[in-house]
Coordinates of N, CA and C and ligand atoms in Angstrom, one line a residue:
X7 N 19.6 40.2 -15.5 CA 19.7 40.5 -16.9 C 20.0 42.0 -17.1
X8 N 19.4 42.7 -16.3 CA 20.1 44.2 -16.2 C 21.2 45.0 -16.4
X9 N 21.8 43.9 -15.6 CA 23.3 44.9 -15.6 C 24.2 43.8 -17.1
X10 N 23.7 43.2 -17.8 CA 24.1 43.4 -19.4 C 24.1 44.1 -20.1
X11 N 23.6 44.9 -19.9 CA 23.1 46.2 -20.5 C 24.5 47.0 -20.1
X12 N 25.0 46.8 -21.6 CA 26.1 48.3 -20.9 C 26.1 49.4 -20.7
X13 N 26.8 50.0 -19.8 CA 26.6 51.7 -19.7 C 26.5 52.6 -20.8
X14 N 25.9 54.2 -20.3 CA 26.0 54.9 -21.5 C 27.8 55.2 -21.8
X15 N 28.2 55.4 -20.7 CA 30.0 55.5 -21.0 C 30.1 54.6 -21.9
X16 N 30.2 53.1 -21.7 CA 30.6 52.5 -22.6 C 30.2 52.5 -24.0
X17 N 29.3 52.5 -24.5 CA 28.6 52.9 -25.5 C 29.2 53.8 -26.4
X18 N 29.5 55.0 -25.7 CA 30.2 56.3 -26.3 C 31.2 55.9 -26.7
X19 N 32.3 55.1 -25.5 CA 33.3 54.3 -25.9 C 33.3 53.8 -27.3
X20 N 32.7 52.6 -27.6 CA 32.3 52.2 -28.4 C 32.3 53.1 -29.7
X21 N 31.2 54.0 -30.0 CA 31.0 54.8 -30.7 C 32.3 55.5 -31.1
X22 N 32.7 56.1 -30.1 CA 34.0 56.7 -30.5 C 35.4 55.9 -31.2
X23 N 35.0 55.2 -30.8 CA 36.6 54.1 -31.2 C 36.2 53.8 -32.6
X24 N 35.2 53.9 -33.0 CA 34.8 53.0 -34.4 C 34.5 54.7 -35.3
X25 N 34.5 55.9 -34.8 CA 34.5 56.7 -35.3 C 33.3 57.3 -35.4
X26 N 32.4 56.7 -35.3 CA 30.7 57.1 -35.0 C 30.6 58.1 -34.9
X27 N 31.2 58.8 -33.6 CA 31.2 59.9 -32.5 C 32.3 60.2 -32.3
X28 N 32.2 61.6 -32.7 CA 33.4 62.8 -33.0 C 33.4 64.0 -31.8
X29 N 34.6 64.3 -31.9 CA 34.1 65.5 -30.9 C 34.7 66.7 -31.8
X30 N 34.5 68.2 -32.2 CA 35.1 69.0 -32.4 C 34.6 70.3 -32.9
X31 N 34.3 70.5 -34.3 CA 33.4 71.8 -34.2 C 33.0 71.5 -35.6
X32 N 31.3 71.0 -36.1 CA 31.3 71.0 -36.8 C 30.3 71.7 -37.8
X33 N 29.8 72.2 -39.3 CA 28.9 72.9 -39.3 C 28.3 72.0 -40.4
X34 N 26.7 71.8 -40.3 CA 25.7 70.8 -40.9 C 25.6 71.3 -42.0
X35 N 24.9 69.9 -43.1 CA 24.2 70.7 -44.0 C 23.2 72.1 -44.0
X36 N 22.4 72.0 -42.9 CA 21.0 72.9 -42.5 C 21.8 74.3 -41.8
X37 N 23.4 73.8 -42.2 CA 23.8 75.5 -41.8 C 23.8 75.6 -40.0
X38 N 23.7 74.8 -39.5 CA 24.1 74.5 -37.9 C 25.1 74.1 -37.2
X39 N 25.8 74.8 -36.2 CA 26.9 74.0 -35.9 C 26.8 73.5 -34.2
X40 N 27.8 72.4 -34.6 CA 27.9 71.8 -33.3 C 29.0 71.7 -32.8
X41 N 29.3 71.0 -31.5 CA 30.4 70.3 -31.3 C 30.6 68.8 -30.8
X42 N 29.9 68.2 -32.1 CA 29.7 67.0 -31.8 C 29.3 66.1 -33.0
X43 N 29.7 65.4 -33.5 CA 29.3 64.5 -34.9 C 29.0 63.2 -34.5
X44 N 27.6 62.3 -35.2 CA 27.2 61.3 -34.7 C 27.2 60.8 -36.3
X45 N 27.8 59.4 -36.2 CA 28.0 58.9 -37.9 C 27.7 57.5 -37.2
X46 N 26.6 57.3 -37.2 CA 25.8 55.8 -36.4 C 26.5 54.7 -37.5
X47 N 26.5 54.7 -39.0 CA 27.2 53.5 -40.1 C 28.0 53.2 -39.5
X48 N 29.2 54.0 -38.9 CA 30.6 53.9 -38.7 C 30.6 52.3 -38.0
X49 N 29.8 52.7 -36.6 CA 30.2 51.6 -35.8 C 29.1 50.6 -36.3
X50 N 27.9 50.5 -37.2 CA 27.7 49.5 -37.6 C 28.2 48.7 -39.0
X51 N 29.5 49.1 -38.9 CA 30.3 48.8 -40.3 C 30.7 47.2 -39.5
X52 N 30.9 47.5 -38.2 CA 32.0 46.5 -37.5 C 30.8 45.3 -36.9
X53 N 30.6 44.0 -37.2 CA 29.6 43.2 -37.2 C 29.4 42.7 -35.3
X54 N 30.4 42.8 -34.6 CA 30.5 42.7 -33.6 C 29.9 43.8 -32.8
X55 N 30.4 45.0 -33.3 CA 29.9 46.0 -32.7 C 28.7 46.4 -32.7
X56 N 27.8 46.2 -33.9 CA 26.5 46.1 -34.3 C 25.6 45.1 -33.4
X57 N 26.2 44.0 -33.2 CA 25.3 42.9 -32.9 C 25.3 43.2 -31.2
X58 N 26.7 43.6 -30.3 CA 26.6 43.9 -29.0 C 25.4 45.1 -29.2
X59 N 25.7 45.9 -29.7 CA 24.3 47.5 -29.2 C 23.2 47.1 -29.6
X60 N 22.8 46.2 -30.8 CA 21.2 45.5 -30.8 C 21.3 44.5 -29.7
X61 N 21.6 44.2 -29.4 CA 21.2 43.2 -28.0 C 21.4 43.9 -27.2
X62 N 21.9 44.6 -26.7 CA 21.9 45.5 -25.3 C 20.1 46.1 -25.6
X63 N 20.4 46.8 -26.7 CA 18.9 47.4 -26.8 C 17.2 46.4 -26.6
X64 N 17.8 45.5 -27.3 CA 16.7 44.0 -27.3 C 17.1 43.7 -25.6
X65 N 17.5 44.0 -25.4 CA 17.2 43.4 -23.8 C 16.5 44.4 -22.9
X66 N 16.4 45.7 -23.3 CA 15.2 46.6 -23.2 C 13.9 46.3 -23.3
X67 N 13.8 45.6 -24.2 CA 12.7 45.6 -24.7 C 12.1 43.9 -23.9
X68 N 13.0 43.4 -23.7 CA 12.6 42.1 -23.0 C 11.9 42.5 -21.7
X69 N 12.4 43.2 -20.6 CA 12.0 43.0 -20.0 C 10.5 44.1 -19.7
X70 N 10.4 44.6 -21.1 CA 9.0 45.3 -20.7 C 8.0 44.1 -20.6
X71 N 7.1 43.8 -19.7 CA 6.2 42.4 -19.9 C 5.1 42.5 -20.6
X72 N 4.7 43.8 -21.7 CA 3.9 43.5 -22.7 C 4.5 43.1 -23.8
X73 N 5.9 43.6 -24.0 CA 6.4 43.2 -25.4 C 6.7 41.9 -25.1
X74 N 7.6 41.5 -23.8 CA 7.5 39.6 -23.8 C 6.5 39.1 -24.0
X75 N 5.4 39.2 -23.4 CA 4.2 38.8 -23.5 C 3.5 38.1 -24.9
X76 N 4.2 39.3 -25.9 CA 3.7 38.4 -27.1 C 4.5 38.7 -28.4
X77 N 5.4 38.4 -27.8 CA 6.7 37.8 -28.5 C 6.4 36.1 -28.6
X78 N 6.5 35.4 -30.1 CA 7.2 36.1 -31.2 C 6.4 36.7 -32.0
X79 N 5.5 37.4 -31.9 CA 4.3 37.8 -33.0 C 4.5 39.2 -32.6
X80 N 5.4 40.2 -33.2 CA 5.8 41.2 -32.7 C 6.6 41.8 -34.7
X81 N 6.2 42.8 -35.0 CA 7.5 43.2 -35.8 C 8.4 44.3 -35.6
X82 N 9.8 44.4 -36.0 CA 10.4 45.2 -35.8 C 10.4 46.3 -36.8
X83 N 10.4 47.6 -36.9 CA 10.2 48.2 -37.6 C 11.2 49.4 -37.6
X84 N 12.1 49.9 -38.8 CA 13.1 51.0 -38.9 C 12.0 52.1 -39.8
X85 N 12.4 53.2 -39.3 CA 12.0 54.5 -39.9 C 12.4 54.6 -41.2
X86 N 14.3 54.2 -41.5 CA 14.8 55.1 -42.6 C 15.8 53.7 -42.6
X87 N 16.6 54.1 -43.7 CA 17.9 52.7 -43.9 C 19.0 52.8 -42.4
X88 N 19.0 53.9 -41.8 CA 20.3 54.0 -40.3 C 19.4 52.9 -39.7
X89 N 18.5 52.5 -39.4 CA 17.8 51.9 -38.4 C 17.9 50.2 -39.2
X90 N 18.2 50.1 -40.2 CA 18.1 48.6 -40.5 C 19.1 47.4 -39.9
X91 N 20.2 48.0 -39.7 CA 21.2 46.9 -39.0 C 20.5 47.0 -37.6
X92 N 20.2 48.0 -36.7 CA 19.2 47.9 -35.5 C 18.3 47.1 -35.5
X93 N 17.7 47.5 -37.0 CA 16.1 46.4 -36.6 C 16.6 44.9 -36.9
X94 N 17.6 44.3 -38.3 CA 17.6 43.5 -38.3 C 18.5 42.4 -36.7
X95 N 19.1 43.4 -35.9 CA 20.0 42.3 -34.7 C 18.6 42.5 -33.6
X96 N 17.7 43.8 -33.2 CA 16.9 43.3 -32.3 C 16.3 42.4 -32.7
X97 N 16.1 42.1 -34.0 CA 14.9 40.7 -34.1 C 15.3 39.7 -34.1
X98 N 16.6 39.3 -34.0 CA 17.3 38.8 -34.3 C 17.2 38.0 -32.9
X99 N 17.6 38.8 -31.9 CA 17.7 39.0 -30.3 C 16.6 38.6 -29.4
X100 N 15.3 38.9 -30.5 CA 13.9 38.5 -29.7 C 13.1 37.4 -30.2
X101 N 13.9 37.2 -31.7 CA 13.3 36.1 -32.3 C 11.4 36.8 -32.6
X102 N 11.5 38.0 -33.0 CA 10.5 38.6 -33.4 C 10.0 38.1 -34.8
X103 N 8.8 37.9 -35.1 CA 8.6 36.7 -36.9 C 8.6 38.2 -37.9
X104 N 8.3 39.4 -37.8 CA 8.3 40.5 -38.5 C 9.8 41.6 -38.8
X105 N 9.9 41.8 -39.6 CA 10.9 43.3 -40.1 C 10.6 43.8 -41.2
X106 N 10.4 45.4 -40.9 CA 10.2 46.3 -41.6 C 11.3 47.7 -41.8
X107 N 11.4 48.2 -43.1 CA 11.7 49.2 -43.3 C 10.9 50.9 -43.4
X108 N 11.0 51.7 -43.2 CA 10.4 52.7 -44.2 C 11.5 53.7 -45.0
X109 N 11.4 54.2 -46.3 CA 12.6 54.8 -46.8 C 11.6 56.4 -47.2
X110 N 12.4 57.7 -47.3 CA 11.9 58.6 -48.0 C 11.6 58.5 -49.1
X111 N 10.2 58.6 -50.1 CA 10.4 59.1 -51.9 C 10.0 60.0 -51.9
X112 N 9.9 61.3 -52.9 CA 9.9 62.0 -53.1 C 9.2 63.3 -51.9
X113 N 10.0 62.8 -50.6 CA 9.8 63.6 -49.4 C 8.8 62.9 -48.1
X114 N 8.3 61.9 -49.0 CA 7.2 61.1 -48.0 C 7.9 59.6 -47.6
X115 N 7.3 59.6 -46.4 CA 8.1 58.3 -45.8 C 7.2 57.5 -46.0
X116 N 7.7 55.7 -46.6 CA 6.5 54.6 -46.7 C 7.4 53.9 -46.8
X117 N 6.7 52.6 -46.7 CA 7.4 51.3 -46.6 C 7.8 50.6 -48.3
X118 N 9.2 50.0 -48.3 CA 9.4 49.6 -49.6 C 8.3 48.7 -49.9
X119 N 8.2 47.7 -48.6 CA 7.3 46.7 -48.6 C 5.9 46.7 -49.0
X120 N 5.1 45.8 -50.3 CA 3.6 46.3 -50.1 C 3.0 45.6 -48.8
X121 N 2.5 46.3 -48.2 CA 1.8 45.8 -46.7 C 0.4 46.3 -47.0
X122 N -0.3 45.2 -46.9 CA -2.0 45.4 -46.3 C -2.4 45.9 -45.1
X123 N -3.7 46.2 -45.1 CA -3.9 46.9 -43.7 C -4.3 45.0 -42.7
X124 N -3.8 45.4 -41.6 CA -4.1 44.5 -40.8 C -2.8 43.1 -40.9
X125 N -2.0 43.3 -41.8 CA -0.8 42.4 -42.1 C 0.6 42.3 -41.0
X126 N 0.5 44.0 -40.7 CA 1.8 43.9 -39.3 C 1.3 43.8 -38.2
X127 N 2.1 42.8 -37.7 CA 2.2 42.7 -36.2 C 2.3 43.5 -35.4
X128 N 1.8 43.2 -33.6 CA 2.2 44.7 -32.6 C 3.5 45.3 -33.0
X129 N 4.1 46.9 -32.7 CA 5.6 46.9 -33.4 C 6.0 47.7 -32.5
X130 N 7.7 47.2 -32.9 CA 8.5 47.6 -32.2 C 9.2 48.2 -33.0
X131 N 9.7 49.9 -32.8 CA 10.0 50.9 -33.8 C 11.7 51.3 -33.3
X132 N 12.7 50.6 -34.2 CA 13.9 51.0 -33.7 C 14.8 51.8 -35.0
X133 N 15.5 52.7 -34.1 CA 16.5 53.6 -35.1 C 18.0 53.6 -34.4
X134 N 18.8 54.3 -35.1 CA 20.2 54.1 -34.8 C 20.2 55.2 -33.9
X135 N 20.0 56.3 -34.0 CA 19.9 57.8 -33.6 C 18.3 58.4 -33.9
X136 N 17.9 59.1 -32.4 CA 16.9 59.7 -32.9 C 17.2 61.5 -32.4
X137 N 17.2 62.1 -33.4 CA 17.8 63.7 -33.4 C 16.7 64.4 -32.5
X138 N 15.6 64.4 -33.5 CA 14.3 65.1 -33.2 C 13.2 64.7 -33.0
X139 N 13.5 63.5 -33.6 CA 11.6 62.6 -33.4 C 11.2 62.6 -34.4
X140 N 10.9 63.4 -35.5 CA 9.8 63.4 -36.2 C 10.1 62.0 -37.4
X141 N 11.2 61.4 -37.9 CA 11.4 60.4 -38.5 C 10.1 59.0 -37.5
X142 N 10.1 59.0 -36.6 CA 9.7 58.1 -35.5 C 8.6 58.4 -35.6
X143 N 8.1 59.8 -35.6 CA 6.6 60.4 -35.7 C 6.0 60.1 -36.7
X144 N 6.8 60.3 -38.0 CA 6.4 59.7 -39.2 C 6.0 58.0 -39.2
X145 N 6.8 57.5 -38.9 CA 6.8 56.1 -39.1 C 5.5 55.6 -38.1
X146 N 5.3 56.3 -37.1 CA 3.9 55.8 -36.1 C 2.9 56.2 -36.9
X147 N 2.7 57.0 -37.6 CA 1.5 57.5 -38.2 C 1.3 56.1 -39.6
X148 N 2.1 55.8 -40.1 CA 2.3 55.0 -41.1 C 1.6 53.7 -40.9
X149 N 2.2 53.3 -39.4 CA 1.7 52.3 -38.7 C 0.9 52.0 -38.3
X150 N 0.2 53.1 -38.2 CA -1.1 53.2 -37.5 C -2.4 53.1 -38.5
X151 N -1.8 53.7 -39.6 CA -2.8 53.9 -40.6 C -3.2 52.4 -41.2
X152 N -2.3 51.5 -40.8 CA -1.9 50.2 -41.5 C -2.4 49.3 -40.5
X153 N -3.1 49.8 -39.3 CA -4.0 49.4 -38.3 C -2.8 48.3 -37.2
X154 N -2.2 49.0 -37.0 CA -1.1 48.2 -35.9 C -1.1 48.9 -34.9
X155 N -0.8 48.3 -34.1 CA -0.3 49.3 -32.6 C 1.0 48.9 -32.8
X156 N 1.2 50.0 -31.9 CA 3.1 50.5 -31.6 C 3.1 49.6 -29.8
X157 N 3.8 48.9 -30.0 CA 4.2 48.4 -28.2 C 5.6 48.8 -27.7
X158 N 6.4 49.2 -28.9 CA 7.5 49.7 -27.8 C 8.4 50.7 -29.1
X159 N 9.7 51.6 -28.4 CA 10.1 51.8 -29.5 C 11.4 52.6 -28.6
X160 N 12.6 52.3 -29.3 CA 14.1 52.1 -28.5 C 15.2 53.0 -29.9
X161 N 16.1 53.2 -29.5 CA 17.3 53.8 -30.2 C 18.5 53.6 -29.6
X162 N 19.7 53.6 -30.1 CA 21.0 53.4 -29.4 C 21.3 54.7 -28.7
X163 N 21.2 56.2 -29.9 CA 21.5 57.0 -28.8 C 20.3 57.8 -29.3
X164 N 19.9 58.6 -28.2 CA 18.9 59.5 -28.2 C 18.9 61.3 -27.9
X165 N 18.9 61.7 -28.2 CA 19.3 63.3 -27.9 C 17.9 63.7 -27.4
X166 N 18.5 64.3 -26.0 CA 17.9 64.9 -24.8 C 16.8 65.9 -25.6
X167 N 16.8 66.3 -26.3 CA 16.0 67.3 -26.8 C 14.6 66.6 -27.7
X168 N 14.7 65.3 -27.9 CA 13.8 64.7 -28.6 C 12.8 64.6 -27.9
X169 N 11.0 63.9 -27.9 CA 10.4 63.7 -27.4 C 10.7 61.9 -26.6
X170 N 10.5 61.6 -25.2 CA 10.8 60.2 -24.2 C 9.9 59.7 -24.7
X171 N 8.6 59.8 -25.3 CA 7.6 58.8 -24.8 C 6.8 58.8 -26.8
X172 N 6.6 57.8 -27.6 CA 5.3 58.0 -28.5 C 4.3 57.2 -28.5
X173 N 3.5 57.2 -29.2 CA 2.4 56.8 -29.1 C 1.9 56.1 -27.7
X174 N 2.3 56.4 -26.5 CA 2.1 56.2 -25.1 C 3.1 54.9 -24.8
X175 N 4.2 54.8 -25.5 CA 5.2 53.8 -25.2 C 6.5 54.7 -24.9
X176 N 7.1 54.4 -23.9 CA 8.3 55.3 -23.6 C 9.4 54.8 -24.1
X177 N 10.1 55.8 -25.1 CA 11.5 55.7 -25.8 C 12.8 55.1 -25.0
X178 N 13.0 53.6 -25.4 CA 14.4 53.6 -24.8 C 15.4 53.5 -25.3
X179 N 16.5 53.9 -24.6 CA 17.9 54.2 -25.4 C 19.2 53.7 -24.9
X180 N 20.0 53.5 -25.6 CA 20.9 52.9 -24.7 C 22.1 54.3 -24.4
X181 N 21.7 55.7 -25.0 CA 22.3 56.6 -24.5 C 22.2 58.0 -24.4
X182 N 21.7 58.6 -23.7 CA 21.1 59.8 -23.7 C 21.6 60.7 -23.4
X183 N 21.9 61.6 -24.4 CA 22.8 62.8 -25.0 C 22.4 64.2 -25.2
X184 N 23.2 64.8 -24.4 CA 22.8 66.1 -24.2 C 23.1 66.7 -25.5
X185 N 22.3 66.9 -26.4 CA 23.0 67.7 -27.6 C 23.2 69.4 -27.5
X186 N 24.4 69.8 -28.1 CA 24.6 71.3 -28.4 C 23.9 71.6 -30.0
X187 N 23.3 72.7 -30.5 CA 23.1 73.2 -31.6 C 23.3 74.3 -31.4
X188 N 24.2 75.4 -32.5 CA 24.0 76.5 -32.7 C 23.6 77.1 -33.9
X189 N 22.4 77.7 -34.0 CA 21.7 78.2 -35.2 C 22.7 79.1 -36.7
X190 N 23.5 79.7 -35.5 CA 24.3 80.3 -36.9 C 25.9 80.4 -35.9
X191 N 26.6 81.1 -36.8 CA 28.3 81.2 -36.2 C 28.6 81.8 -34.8
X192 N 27.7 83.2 -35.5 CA 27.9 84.1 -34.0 C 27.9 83.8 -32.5
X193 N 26.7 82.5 -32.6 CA 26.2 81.8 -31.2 C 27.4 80.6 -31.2
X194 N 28.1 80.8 -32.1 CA 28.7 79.5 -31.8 C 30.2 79.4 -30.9
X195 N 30.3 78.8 -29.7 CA 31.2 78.9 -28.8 C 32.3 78.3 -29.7
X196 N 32.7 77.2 -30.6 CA 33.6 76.8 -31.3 C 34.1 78.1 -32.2
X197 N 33.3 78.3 -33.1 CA 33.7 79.5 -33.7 C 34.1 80.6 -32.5
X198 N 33.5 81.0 -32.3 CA 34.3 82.1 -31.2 C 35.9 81.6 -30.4
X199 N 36.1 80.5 -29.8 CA 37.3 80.4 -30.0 C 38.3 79.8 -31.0
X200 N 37.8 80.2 -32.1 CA 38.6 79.8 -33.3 C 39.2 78.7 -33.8
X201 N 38.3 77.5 -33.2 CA 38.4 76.1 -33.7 C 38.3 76.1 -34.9
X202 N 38.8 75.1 -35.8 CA 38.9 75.2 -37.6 C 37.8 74.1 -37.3
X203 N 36.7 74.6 -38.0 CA 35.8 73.7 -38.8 C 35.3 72.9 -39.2
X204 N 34.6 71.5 -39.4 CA 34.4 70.7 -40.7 C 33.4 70.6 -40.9
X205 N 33.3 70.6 -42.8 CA 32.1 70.7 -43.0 C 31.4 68.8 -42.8
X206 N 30.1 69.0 -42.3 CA 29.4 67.5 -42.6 C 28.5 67.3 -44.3
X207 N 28.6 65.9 -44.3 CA 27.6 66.1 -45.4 C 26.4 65.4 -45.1
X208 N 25.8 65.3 -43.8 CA 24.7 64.8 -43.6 C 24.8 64.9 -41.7
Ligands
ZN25 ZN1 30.9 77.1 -35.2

């Protein structure tokens, strides 16, 4: 079952062909530049492409033997709306009986859904991209408070700079990426060799 799992090459493949993943010089909202653009919708615009990367990822999660173990009473749970075509093909994949969202309001992250305490199942916390963590950090805290345990928690691509492991479950990914950031222009090797620009809007 392992080697279904496609590579990270392939992946990027993937990613890049559908436009996801850019390469060139670009500068963020937050005033940062990179040389690198990740636009995770892109390739889940294409329903194929979506459904191969949640099942490569759900087959992560298979063979951990606590989350088989009690599967199907398991929910899947997205941080923000990037993570919902994720959560809805892993559950999809695991035949998990739960899915959840959480969306930002007014700066706070919570579930659309009204949930009781004691109502979610063990969970499985998936996103499209995790940058920094703290979307994921938020969403464990949420979960917790809601009296659930976290049993696993996965991403397509992951940036090397993020925290591997939360709530004592180790992050898996189907691709792990060295990310560049530069705080302002001066540090920035693109700008210094006078690549033209683009601005992002997210
Ligand atoms: Zn630059």
């Amino acid at each position: 079952m392992v080697n279904l799992i496609p590579t990270s090459e392939v992946v990027m493949q993937m990613l890049q062909r559908t436009g996801a993943f850019r390469e060139g010089h670009f500068v963020h909202p937050s005033g940062k530049h990179s040389p690198h653009y990740f636009q995770m919708p892109l390739a889940f615009r294409y329903y194929d492409t979506a459904r191969v990367l949640a099942v490569a990822l759900s087959r992560k999660f298979r063979l951990d033997k606590d989350i088989a173990s009690q599967l199907p009473k398991v929910a899947v749970i997205s941080p923000s709306s990037g993570g919902i075509p994720v959560a809805f093909g892993v559950r999809e994949a695991l035949s998990a009986e739960q899915i959840y969202w959480a969306e930002r309001e007014d700066g706070k992250r919570m579930f659309r859904q009204y949930i009781n305490q004691g109502e979610i199942q063990p969970v499985i916390i998936v996103d499209d991209i995790i940058r920094s963590g703290s979307a994921i950090e938020e969403t464990v805290k949420l979960v917790q408070e809601l009296g659930a345990k976290v049993i696993g928690c996965g991403t397509i691509v992951h940036f090397d700079s993020a925290p591997t492991t939360i709530a004592d479950v180790p992050i898996q990914s189907l691709v792990e990426f060295n990310a560049k950031w530069y705080a302002t222009g001066e540090e920035c090797v693109e700008c210094n060799k006078s690549v033209p620009e683009e601005r992002v809007r997210f």
